[in-house]
Short mmCIF file of C-alpha atoms and ligand atoms in Angstrom, two decimals:
data_model
loop_
_atom_site.label_atom_id
_atom_site.label_comp_id
_atom_site.label_asym_id
_atom_site.label_seq_id
_atom_site.Cartn_x
_atom_site.Cartn_y
_atom_site.Cartn_z
CA MET S 1232 39.67 -66.21 59.88
CA SER S 1233 41.86 -67.29 62.59
CA ALA S 1234 44.80 -65.21 61.70
CA SER S 1235 44.78 -61.76 61.74
CA THR S 1236 46.02 -58.70 60.51
CA ILE S 1237 48.19 -57.64 63.49
CA GLU S 1238 50.73 -60.70 63.66
CA LYS S 1239 53.81 -59.82 64.96
CA LYS S 1240 56.74 -62.37 63.44
CA THR S 1241 58.79 -62.36 66.84
CA LEU S 1242 57.41 -62.22 70.19
CA ARG S 1243 59.37 -60.57 72.87
CA GLU S 1244 60.32 -63.27 75.53
CA GLY S 1245 58.23 -63.79 78.52
CA ALA S 1246 55.71 -61.66 76.70
CA PHE S 1247 52.84 -63.47 78.00
CA GLY S 1248 54.24 -64.92 81.23
CA ASN S 1249 53.61 -68.56 81.76
CA ALA S 1250 50.98 -68.94 78.93
CA THR S 1251 52.13 -71.62 76.57
CA GLY S 1252 50.03 -71.31 73.77
CA LEU S 1253 46.48 -71.25 72.50
CA SER S 1254 44.21 -73.97 73.01
CA CYS S 1255 40.73 -74.90 71.17
CA ARG S 1256 37.99 -75.26 73.71
CA GLU S 1257 36.18 -77.40 71.04
CA CYS S 1258 38.52 -80.07 69.96
CA GLY S 1259 41.90 -79.08 72.17
CA HIS S 1260 44.39 -78.44 69.04
CA GLN S 1261 47.15 -76.44 70.34
CA ILE S 1262 48.78 -73.60 68.64
CA GLU S 1263 51.62 -70.89 69.43
CA LEU S 1264 50.43 -67.76 71.09
CA GLY S 1265 49.53 -65.03 68.45
CA PRO S 1266 46.78 -62.76 67.66
CA ASN S 1267 44.42 -65.63 67.08
CA TYR S 1268 41.02 -66.40 68.09
CA ALA S 1269 39.79 -69.26 66.02
CA CYS S 1270 40.98 -73.07 65.73
CA PRO S 1271 42.85 -73.41 62.59
CA GLU S 1272 41.31 -77.12 62.56
CA CYS S 1273 37.66 -76.67 63.55
CA PHE S 1274 36.84 -72.73 63.63
CA GLY S 1275 36.06 -73.11 67.48
CA PRO S 1276 37.33 -70.07 70.13
CA LEU S 1277 40.51 -70.54 71.24
CA GLU S 1278 41.72 -69.77 75.05
CA ILE S 1279 45.28 -69.40 76.89
CA ALA S 1280 47.21 -72.61 78.01
CA TYR S 1281 49.49 -72.12 80.68
CA ASP S 1282 51.95 -73.96 82.37
CA PHE S 1283 52.15 -72.34 86.06
CA PRO S 1284 54.79 -72.52 88.12
CA ALA S 1285 54.37 -73.10 92.05
CA VAL S 1286 52.47 -70.02 93.18
CA THR S 1287 51.94 -69.25 96.85
CA ARG S 1288 49.33 -67.14 98.52
CA GLU S 1289 52.20 -65.03 100.56
CA GLN S 1290 53.55 -64.19 97.17
CA ILE S 1291 50.05 -63.21 96.05
CA GLU S 1292 49.34 -61.17 98.74
CA ALA S 1293 52.79 -59.19 98.72
CA GLY S 1294 51.50 -57.88 95.20
CA PRO S 1295 50.01 -54.55 94.54
CA ALA S 1296 46.32 -53.84 95.02
CA ASN S 1297 45.23 -54.45 91.65
CA ILE S 1298 44.99 -57.22 89.18
CA TRP S 1299 48.38 -57.67 89.00
CA ARG S 1300 48.86 -59.34 91.91
CA TYR S 1301 47.56 -62.37 89.96
CA LYS S 1302 49.90 -61.97 87.00
CA ALA S 1303 51.59 -65.12 87.35
CA LEU S 1304 48.07 -66.41 86.38
CA LEU S 1305 47.84 -63.92 83.40
CA PRO S 1306 49.10 -64.12 79.81
CA VAL S 1307 50.98 -60.62 81.05
CA PRO S 1308 55.05 -59.96 81.31
CA ASP S 1309 56.27 -60.30 84.53
CA ASP S 1310 57.20 -56.43 84.22
CA ILE S 1311 53.41 -55.83 83.52
CA GLU S 1312 53.30 -53.08 85.99
CA GLN S 1313 55.89 -50.64 84.47
CA SER S 1314 53.32 -50.08 81.44
CA PRO S 1315 50.68 -47.78 81.87
CA ASN S 1316 47.34 -48.98 82.27
CA THR S 1317 44.41 -48.04 84.48
CA GLU S 1318 45.41 -50.72 87.36
CA PRO S 1319 41.98 -52.01 87.81
CA GLY S 1320 41.16 -54.50 90.70
CA PHE S 1321 40.60 -55.66 94.14
CA THR S 1322 37.58 -54.14 94.55
CA ARG S 1323 35.83 -54.51 97.91
CA LEU S 1324 34.08 -57.70 98.77
CA LEU S 1325 31.20 -56.30 101.14
CA LYS S 1326 29.48 -58.39 103.51
CA ALA S 1327 25.56 -57.42 102.67
CA HIS S 1328 23.68 -57.98 105.96
CA ASN S 1329 20.83 -55.61 105.26
CA LEU S 1330 20.50 -57.57 101.52
CA GLY S 1331 20.97 -61.16 103.33
CA ARG S 1332 18.27 -60.48 105.70
CA GLU S 1333 15.68 -59.01 103.19
CA LEU S 1334 16.26 -61.89 100.99
CA GLY S 1335 16.92 -64.67 103.72
CA ILE S 1336 20.16 -65.53 103.12
CA ASP S 1337 22.14 -66.26 105.88
CA ASN S 1338 25.59 -65.53 104.60
CA LEU S 1339 25.67 -63.04 101.45
CA TRP S 1340 28.45 -61.05 100.22
CA VAL S 1341 28.30 -58.05 97.62
CA LYS S 1342 31.65 -58.36 95.01
CA ASP S 1343 31.33 -54.31 94.20
CA ASP S 1344 33.21 -53.93 90.60
CA SER S 1345 31.62 -50.57 90.32
CA THR S 1346 34.54 -48.94 91.83
CA ASN S 1347 36.97 -49.83 88.92
CA PRO S 1348 38.61 -46.93 87.16
CA THR S 1349 35.81 -46.61 84.79
CA ASN S 1350 33.36 -48.03 87.00
CA SER S 1351 32.70 -51.59 85.60
CA PHE S 1352 34.27 -55.02 85.38
CA LYS S 1353 35.38 -54.36 82.32
CA ASP S 1354 38.88 -52.56 83.04
CA ARG S 1355 40.05 -55.95 84.21
CA VAL S 1356 39.81 -57.37 80.93
CA VAL S 1357 40.78 -54.20 78.85
CA ALA S 1358 44.34 -54.48 81.13
CA CYS S 1359 44.99 -57.94 79.86
CA ALA S 1360 43.77 -56.97 76.24
CA LEU S 1361 46.10 -53.93 76.17
CA SER S 1362 49.44 -55.79 77.37
CA ALA S 1363 48.59 -58.32 74.39
CA ALA S 1364 48.01 -55.66 71.99
CA ARG S 1365 51.42 -54.10 72.80
CA GLU S 1366 52.95 -56.88 72.29
CA PHE S 1367 51.64 -57.79 68.86
CA ASP S 1368 52.39 -54.22 67.89
CA ALA S 1369 48.69 -52.72 67.54
CA LYS S 1370 48.25 -49.51 65.94
CA VAL S 1371 44.63 -48.94 66.85
CA PHE S 1372 42.81 -50.38 70.07
CA ALA S 1373 39.22 -50.79 69.38
CA CYS S 1374 36.35 -52.65 70.31
CA PRO S 1375 32.56 -53.34 69.64
CA SER S 1376 30.79 -52.63 72.99
CA THR S 1377 27.35 -52.46 74.48
CA GLY S 1378 28.97 -49.44 76.91
CA ASN S 1379 31.26 -50.24 79.58
CA LEU S 1380 33.86 -52.20 77.31
CA ALA S 1381 34.09 -49.22 75.20
CA ASN S 1382 34.57 -47.00 78.32
CA ALA S 1383 37.37 -48.98 79.60
CA VAL S 1384 39.18 -49.21 76.26
CA ALA S 1385 39.03 -45.41 75.57
CA ALA S 1386 40.41 -44.80 79.20
CA ALA S 1387 43.15 -47.38 79.01
CA GLY S 1388 44.09 -46.17 75.42
CA ALA S 1389 44.27 -42.91 76.57
CA ARG S 1390 46.43 -43.46 79.66
CA ALA S 1391 49.19 -46.00 77.55
CA GLY S 1392 49.10 -43.47 74.77
CA ILE S 1393 47.66 -45.80 71.70
CA LYS S 1394 44.94 -44.65 69.26
CA THR S 1395 41.23 -45.86 70.15
CA VAL S 1396 38.37 -46.39 68.20
CA VAL S 1397 35.08 -48.11 70.03
CA PHE S 1398 31.95 -48.81 68.18
CA ILE S 1399 28.59 -49.11 69.99
CA PRO S 1400 24.78 -49.53 69.20
CA SER S 1401 23.46 -45.74 68.46
CA ASN S 1402 20.64 -46.18 71.07
CA LEU S 1403 23.24 -46.35 74.23
CA GLU S 1404 22.54 -44.46 77.04
CA GLN S 1405 23.79 -40.87 76.97
CA PRO S 1406 25.95 -41.49 80.07
CA LYS S 1407 27.71 -44.42 78.59
CA GLN S 1408 28.47 -42.58 75.41
CA VAL S 1409 29.98 -39.47 77.32
CA ASN S 1410 31.88 -42.06 79.35
CA SER S 1411 33.67 -43.09 76.28
CA ALA S 1412 33.85 -39.63 74.35
CA ILE S 1413 35.17 -38.06 77.28
CA PHE S 1414 38.53 -40.28 76.76
CA THR S 1415 38.59 -40.46 73.12
CA GLU S 1416 37.90 -38.60 69.73
CA ASN S 1417 36.70 -41.82 67.93
CA LEU S 1418 33.49 -43.22 69.77
CA ILE S 1419 31.34 -44.30 66.42
CA ALA S 1420 27.85 -44.76 66.97
CA VAL S 1421 26.21 -47.63 64.65
CA ASP S 1422 22.76 -47.65 63.60
CA GLY S 1423 22.16 -51.20 65.00
CA ASN S 1424 22.17 -53.59 67.91
CA TYR S 1425 25.25 -54.96 69.51
CA ASP S 1426 25.57 -57.88 67.21
CA ASP S 1427 25.62 -55.76 63.97
CA VAL S 1428 28.43 -53.91 65.68
CA ASN S 1429 30.19 -57.25 66.77
CA LYS S 1430 29.72 -58.11 63.06
CA LEU S 1431 30.96 -54.93 61.79
CA ALA S 1432 34.01 -55.08 63.97
CA SER S 1433 34.95 -58.73 62.71
CA GLU S 1434 34.73 -57.52 59.55
CA ILE S 1435 37.27 -54.30 60.21
CA ALA S 1436 39.63 -56.57 62.08
CA GLY S 1437 39.90 -58.93 58.99
CA GLU S 1438 40.32 -56.07 56.50
CA GLU S 1439 42.33 -53.57 58.15
CA ASP S 1440 46.22 -53.79 59.80
CA GLY S 1441 47.16 -53.35 62.91
CA TRP S 1442 43.74 -52.91 64.69
CA ALA S 1443 43.32 -54.85 68.18
CA PHE S 1444 39.78 -55.36 68.88
CA VAL S 1445 39.71 -56.57 72.54
CA ASN S 1446 36.69 -58.68 72.60
CA VAL S 1447 37.65 -60.04 68.83
CA ASN S 1448 41.03 -60.75 67.61
CA VAL S 1449 42.77 -60.43 70.86
CA ARG S 1450 39.70 -62.25 72.69
CA PRO S 1451 41.77 -64.87 74.41
CA TYR S 1452 43.99 -62.67 76.01
CA TYR S 1453 41.00 -60.06 76.98
CA ALA S 1454 38.90 -63.13 78.69
CA GLU S 1455 41.50 -64.03 80.81
CA GLY S 1456 41.32 -60.79 82.86
CA SER S 1457 37.96 -61.62 84.17
CA LYS S 1458 39.46 -64.53 86.18
CA THR S 1459 40.83 -61.99 88.47
CA LEU S 1460 37.22 -61.39 89.91
CA GLY S 1461 37.29 -65.30 91.02
CA TYR S 1462 40.72 -64.90 92.32
CA GLU S 1463 39.83 -61.76 94.41
CA ILE S 1464 36.79 -63.30 95.90
CA ALA S 1465 38.46 -66.52 96.74
CA GLU S 1466 41.33 -64.31 98.59
CA GLN S 1467 38.98 -62.04 100.23
CA LEU S 1468 36.80 -64.96 101.84
CA GLY S 1469 40.24 -66.18 103.23
CA TRP S 1470 41.53 -68.50 100.50
CA ARG S 1471 38.39 -70.10 100.31
CA LEU S 1472 35.74 -70.64 97.53
CA PRO S 1473 31.96 -69.72 98.03
CA ASP S 1474 29.44 -71.93 97.96
CA GLN S 1475 26.86 -70.21 95.45
CA ILE S 1476 27.92 -67.59 93.10
CA VAL S 1477 25.40 -65.27 90.80
CA ILE S 1478 27.02 -63.81 87.68
CA PRO S 1479 25.15 -61.50 84.80
CA VAL S 1480 25.62 -62.87 81.44
CA ALA S 1481 26.08 -61.16 78.22
CA SER S 1482 28.51 -62.96 75.67
CA GLY S 1483 29.04 -65.02 78.80
CA SER S 1484 32.81 -64.68 79.36
CA GLN S 1485 33.17 -63.47 82.82
CA LEU S 1486 31.00 -66.38 84.13
CA THR S 1487 33.16 -68.89 82.01
CA LYS S 1488 36.18 -67.10 83.56
CA VAL S 1489 35.12 -66.94 87.27
CA ASP S 1490 34.75 -70.66 86.76
CA LYS S 1491 38.18 -71.18 85.16
CA ALA S 1492 39.67 -69.21 87.90
CA PHE S 1493 38.17 -71.25 90.66
CA GLN S 1494 39.30 -74.17 89.13
CA GLU S 1495 42.92 -73.16 88.64
CA LEU S 1496 43.23 -72.06 92.55
CA ILE S 1497 41.91 -75.75 93.36
CA LYS S 1498 44.68 -77.32 90.97
CA LEU S 1499 47.42 -74.75 92.29
CA GLY S 1500 46.63 -75.54 95.92
CA LEU S 1501 45.45 -72.58 96.72
CA VAL S 1502 42.15 -73.14 98.14
CA GLU S 1503 40.68 -76.39 99.02
CA ASP S 1504 38.47 -78.32 96.46
CA LYS S 1505 35.01 -78.00 97.47
CA PRO S 1506 31.51 -78.01 95.50
CA TYR S 1507 30.51 -74.91 94.26
CA ARG S 1508 27.09 -73.17 92.40
CA VAL S 1509 27.71 -70.89 89.37
CA PHE S 1510 24.10 -69.19 88.46
CA GLY S 1511 23.82 -66.93 85.36
CA ALA S 1512 21.47 -63.92 85.51
CA GLN S 1513 19.71 -62.70 82.09
CA ALA S 1514 17.30 -60.03 81.61
CA GLU S 1515 13.73 -61.43 79.87
CA GLY S 1516 14.24 -59.12 76.94
CA CYS S 1517 17.79 -60.73 76.49
CA SER S 1518 17.85 -64.31 77.52
CA PRO S 1519 18.80 -66.34 75.20
CA VAL S 1520 21.27 -68.61 77.68
CA SER S 1521 18.26 -68.93 80.28
CA VAL S 1522 15.80 -69.83 77.59
CA ALA S 1523 18.11 -72.67 76.45
CA TYR S 1524 18.88 -73.51 80.08
CA LYS S 1525 15.19 -73.74 80.93
CA ALA S 1526 14.58 -75.80 77.68
CA GLY S 1527 16.98 -78.56 78.65
CA VAL S 1528 18.83 -77.92 75.07
CA ASP S 1529 22.50 -77.01 74.51
CA ALA S 1530 22.26 -75.06 71.54
CA ILE S 1531 21.69 -71.23 71.87
CA ARG S 1532 18.81 -69.70 69.71
CA PRO S 1533 19.82 -65.74 68.85
CA VAL S 1534 17.45 -63.33 69.91
CA LYS S 1535 16.72 -59.43 69.31
CA PRO S 1536 17.60 -57.75 72.53
CA ASP S 1537 14.80 -55.60 73.69
CA THR S 1538 15.43 -54.82 77.76
CA ILE S 1539 16.75 -51.97 79.81
CA ALA S 1540 19.90 -53.84 80.73
CA LYS S 1541 21.37 -52.58 77.51
CA SER S 1542 24.96 -53.55 79.06
CA LEU S 1543 23.92 -57.05 78.87
CA ALA S 1544 21.84 -56.73 75.32
CA ILE S 1545 23.63 -59.41 73.23
CA GLY S 1546 21.53 -61.87 71.41
CA ASN S 1547 24.12 -64.21 70.17
CA PRO S 1548 26.44 -64.85 73.07
CA ALA S 1549 29.41 -66.21 71.80
CA ASP S 1550 30.43 -68.02 75.34
CA GLY S 1551 26.32 -69.02 75.37
CA ILE S 1552 26.97 -72.65 75.32
CA TYR S 1553 30.18 -72.50 77.82
CA VAL S 1554 27.76 -70.67 80.55
CA LEU S 1555 25.51 -73.61 80.19
CA ASP S 1556 28.39 -76.24 80.53
CA VAL S 1557 29.49 -74.34 83.92
CA CYS S 1558 26.16 -73.95 85.48
CA LYS S 1559 24.95 -77.64 84.88
CA ARG S 1560 28.38 -78.91 86.14
CA THR S 1561 28.15 -77.01 88.90
CA GLY S 1562 24.68 -77.47 89.55
CA GLY S 1563 23.75 -74.10 89.43
CA ALA S 1564 20.99 -72.20 86.88
CA VAL S 1565 20.45 -69.88 84.48
CA GLU S 1566 17.54 -67.48 85.09
CA ASP S 1567 16.19 -63.99 83.76
CA ILE S 1568 13.97 -61.45 85.38
CA THR S 1569 11.68 -58.50 83.69
CA ASP S 1570 12.85 -54.92 83.42
CA ASP S 1571 10.26 -53.81 86.05
CA GLN S 1572 12.19 -56.57 88.65
CA ILE S 1573 15.77 -54.86 87.53
CA ARG S 1574 14.61 -51.47 88.46
CA ASP S 1575 13.08 -52.78 91.53
CA ALA S 1576 15.88 -54.55 92.37
CA ILE S 1577 18.43 -51.56 91.65
CA VAL S 1578 16.25 -49.53 94.31
CA LEU S 1579 16.71 -52.48 96.62
CA LEU S 1580 20.52 -52.92 96.45
CA ALA S 1581 20.56 -49.33 97.01
CA ARG S 1582 18.16 -49.32 99.80
CA THR S 1583 19.97 -52.04 101.88
CA GLU S 1584 23.31 -51.93 101.17
CA GLY S 1585 24.33 -48.35 99.74
CA ILE S 1586 25.38 -49.41 96.38
CA PHE S 1587 24.58 -48.19 93.26
CA THR S 1588 24.15 -50.48 90.55
CA GLU S 1589 23.59 -50.08 86.74
CA THR S 1590 21.14 -52.46 85.28
CA ALA S 1591 23.44 -55.29 84.90
CA GLY S 1592 23.44 -55.40 88.61
CA GLY S 1593 20.22 -54.90 88.96
CA THR S 1594 19.48 -57.86 86.72
CA THR S 1595 21.97 -60.10 88.62
CA VAL S 1596 20.45 -58.87 92.34
CA GLY S 1597 16.72 -59.31 91.04
CA VAL S 1598 18.09 -63.18 89.58
CA LEU S 1599 19.44 -63.81 92.92
CA LYS S 1600 16.10 -62.88 94.61
CA LYS S 1601 14.05 -64.98 91.83
CA LEU S 1602 16.51 -67.98 92.59
CA VAL S 1603 15.93 -67.46 96.24
CA GLU S 1604 11.92 -67.29 95.54
CA THR S 1605 11.52 -70.32 93.17
CA GLY S 1606 13.85 -72.38 95.85
CA GLN S 1607 16.84 -72.39 93.18
CA LEU S 1608 19.38 -71.41 95.62
CA ASP S 1609 20.15 -72.60 99.26
CA THR S 1610 19.74 -69.80 101.84
CA SER S 1611 21.77 -71.50 104.30
CA LEU S 1612 25.01 -71.67 102.02
CA GLU S 1613 27.71 -68.71 101.57
CA THR S 1614 26.66 -66.74 98.55
CA VAL S 1615 28.53 -63.85 96.46
CA VAL S 1616 26.57 -61.57 94.04
CA ILE S 1617 28.84 -59.74 91.59
CA ASN S 1618 27.75 -56.00 90.96
CA THR S 1619 29.58 -55.05 87.59
CA GLY S 1620 28.93 -51.62 87.00
CA HIS S 1621 27.67 -48.05 88.48
CA GLY S 1622 24.48 -46.66 88.50
CA LEU S 1623 25.50 -43.50 87.29
CA LYS S 1624 26.06 -44.82 84.16
CA THR S 1625 22.13 -45.64 83.73
CA LEU S 1626 20.29 -43.13 85.42
CA ASP S 1627 17.32 -43.19 83.44
CA ALA S 1628 16.52 -46.76 84.30
CA VAL S 1629 15.58 -45.34 87.80
CA SER S 1630 14.77 -41.84 87.50
CA GLY S 1631 11.03 -42.51 87.48
CA ARG S 1632 11.22 -44.77 90.34
CA VAL S 1633 12.75 -42.57 92.77
CA SER S 1634 12.89 -38.45 92.93
CA ALA S 1635 12.62 -35.64 95.47
CA ARG S 1636 9.84 -36.81 98.23
CA ALA S 1637 8.82 -32.93 98.32
CA THR S 1638 9.89 -29.41 96.98
CA ILE S 1639 9.56 -27.09 100.10
CA ALA S 1640 9.90 -23.27 100.85
CA PRO S 1641 12.99 -22.65 103.15
CA SER S 1642 11.22 -22.24 106.26
CA TYR S 1643 10.70 -24.42 109.35
CA ASP S 1644 6.75 -24.23 109.05
CA ALA S 1645 7.05 -25.28 105.51
CA PHE S 1646 9.15 -28.44 106.74
CA VAL S 1647 6.51 -29.22 109.36
CA ALA S 1648 3.70 -28.65 107.05
CA ALA S 1649 5.44 -31.25 104.75
CA ASN S 1650 4.84 -34.02 107.07
CA ILE S 1651 8.26 -35.53 106.69
CA ILE S 1652 9.21 -37.59 109.75
C1 PLP K 364 28.08 -54.23 83.62
C2 PLP K 364 28.31 -55.31 83.09
N1 PLP K 364 28.04 -56.42 83.57
C3 PLP K 364 28.47 -57.82 83.13
C4 PLP K 364 28.75 -57.86 81.44
C5 PLP K 364 28.78 -59.29 80.93
O1 PLP K 364 29.92 -59.50 80.35
P1 PLP K 364 30.16 -61.08 79.46
O2 PLP K 364 29.92 -60.50 78.34
O3 PLP K 364 31.55 -61.40 79.81
O4 PLP K 364 29.00 -61.98 80.00
C6 PLP K 364 28.79 -56.77 80.81
C7 PLP K 364 29.16 -56.69 79.41
O5 PLP K 364 28.90 -55.89 78.92
C8 PLP K 364 28.79 -55.36 81.65
O6 PLP K 364 28.83 -54.04 80.87
ZN1 ZN K 365 39.15 -76.52 67.18
#
């Protein structure tokens, strides 16, 4: 289970930058870098361990306006900019005056990751996974996906000239399907939910030679890409951590890696050590982590997803227990909202800040609102909410809510008669 069929015998010197090995998140057992994802001792998930050199703010600021400005903190070679990839990251951090006023939050920011190359934060993780897949000489670049990941893998593979195969649940939104199929001829729709697709991917990864499934057998490398969201937020705030942050949860990887990024910045002396609270956002129709949080239990009970937030529809989240750890340790929480509240929040963000988010972002903004209403979030503290994907990919979610106010004849009289102003 822990070894994969893309094993490469000798790795290039410096292939993974300052990464030193793979470390088990459960028992701490360390193994050498390779295409492995499960601990040989206890089957716990592996993550990248590093020996970071001294890194200065100035070195980072002198880097490119994409995630590679943080390459010293990622498992990538020093010459990563030379290999073709989609160059995601360094997306805008917008002060959300209007939304803040609406929700009664004094100091609110939106980290808008919908402007990445394929319009979601997944381009970040895929860029790191692609680097690893190259170093392991993978022949096929693949993923099971709730939609956005497939878009990012298909685009990155096209640009890198590597064969891609992406697997999705067959009931996925049409725009997300087209956004993959435009980049690859190998979009495979599976009759089942994401958890079925994920299981199939694990089986293929174990049986077929040369397949790099970004979020399965190269998951430790992939997951590190989400740290760049945390680095960017801190840098864009003027090398300061926010007091509170709200992050959507599907597998839970992103949330745990933003926390890892904040911890690393503190250890490296790049930001001042201070308390911060991490909040997780789920849709009620797929809320295994929030249910566990509210019940005060440590185990996640898998669910069958039923929500419009299809990108977050993972019923058996791999990093769910670690999300609970982070949210509890930092004094945050995990909360969920209904599909109607998700739709309302998509419209709210659009009307207040001019940002069109997908259902995952609707979930995050809607949970932010609920956290305020239930007194779980301190409205006097600096708060960041992450918008992880673009609304054009989930148009159907709000097409019943917003439409032309009137259809009129092309005449001034018709305009007046319509009583628009
Ligand atoms: C738009 C969007 N936001 C958030 C997530 C959640 O990511 P994670 O699986 O790292 O929790 C996903 C996952 O597919 C996504 O597509
Ligand atoms: Zn272990």
